[in-house]
């Protein structure tokens, strides 16, 4: 028996026991069918939702309700005057003091 054959035989004989895959059925639960259902779920975990028509309305809400927050970041270029858009390339540890993140949803 060659060294290669001995190594392959040792690997074959050293396989771990097969274990069942974890149950991920919860990932198959239906997603909320409407924005109202989504809002209900998200509000139940403590978030606040604002349904807006356009970026102007977003700016108004930010200035009215969140102006006092010292550190705001965003992924939306149109909000650069209100929040920092240059946060994506920095060290993730520097995000520990973010008070508000405004992120575009898909």
XYZ file of C-alpha atoms in Angstrom:
106
model
C 0.000 0.000 0.000
C 1.435 3.383 -1.007
C 1.579 6.401 1.272
C -1.222 8.009 -0.747
C -3.466 4.972 -0.324
C -2.761 4.839 3.439
C -3.659 8.545 3.816
C -6.895 8.126 1.824
C -7.836 5.036 3.847
C -7.167 6.888 7.104
C -9.352 9.797 5.965
C -12.123 7.416 4.911
C -12.031 5.634 8.277
C -11.967 8.883 10.275
C -15.212 10.418 9.041
C -17.482 11.938 11.704
C -20.963 10.559 12.296
C -23.636 12.025 10.089
C -25.865 14.446 11.945
C -29.179 15.833 10.733
C -29.275 19.366 9.414
C -30.817 21.973 11.724
C -34.509 22.739 11.379
C -34.867 25.967 9.398
C -38.622 25.775 8.835
C -39.013 29.151 10.539
C -37.252 30.730 7.540
C -40.075 29.544 5.306
C -42.768 31.430 7.196
C -44.704 33.790 4.957
C -43.504 37.353 4.781
C -45.987 40.102 5.626
C -48.331 40.629 2.693
C -48.699 44.372 3.119
C -46.755 47.332 4.419
C -49.240 47.607 7.281
C -48.491 44.033 8.396
C -44.773 44.739 8.068
C -45.185 47.887 10.171
C -47.024 45.923 12.864
C -44.217 43.376 13.104
C -41.447 45.983 13.099
C -43.190 48.193 15.657
C -43.619 45.158 17.911
C -39.823 44.929 18.167
C -39.498 48.596 19.025
C -38.874 50.333 15.695
C -40.593 53.414 14.370
C -41.829 53.470 10.795
C -42.522 56.471 8.611
C -44.244 55.883 5.280
C -43.047 58.626 2.952
C -43.831 59.715 -0.576
C -40.512 61.276 -1.552
C -37.086 62.422 -0.351
C -38.449 65.840 0.626
C -40.752 64.205 3.142
C -37.814 62.184 4.497
C -35.812 65.389 5.010
C -38.740 67.023 6.814
C -39.139 64.090 9.201
C -35.400 63.976 9.905
C -35.242 67.691 10.674
C -38.407 67.617 12.779
C -37.847 64.461 14.812
C -34.118 63.709 14.759
C -32.275 67.021 14.462
C -30.995 66.784 18.057
C -29.135 63.511 17.435
C -25.407 64.224 17.130
C -24.312 61.396 14.805
C -26.416 60.428 11.833
C -25.249 58.284 8.910
C -26.943 57.455 5.632
C -26.529 55.457 2.454
C -28.675 57.953 0.537
C -26.654 60.616 -1.296
C -29.592 63.040 -1.344
C -29.399 63.246 2.469
C -25.730 64.276 2.571
C -26.641 67.682 4.043
C -28.364 65.985 6.987
C -26.243 62.880 7.639
C -22.743 61.562 6.964
C -22.485 59.622 3.685
C -18.768 58.833 4.019
C -19.097 56.220 6.741
C -19.044 53.079 4.581
C -15.260 52.880 4.111
C -14.287 53.509 7.724
C -13.367 51.042 10.452
C -16.609 49.381 11.662
C -15.641 50.100 15.275
C -16.071 53.799 14.542
C -19.821 53.210 14.154
C -20.328 52.483 17.853
C -21.567 56.015 18.532
C -24.083 56.253 15.655
C -27.377 57.648 16.909
C -29.384 57.209 13.695
C -28.778 55.214 10.519
C -30.874 56.099 7.469
C -30.609 53.270 4.978
C -32.303 52.783 1.662
C -34.584 49.744 1.585
C -35.097 47.490 -1.384
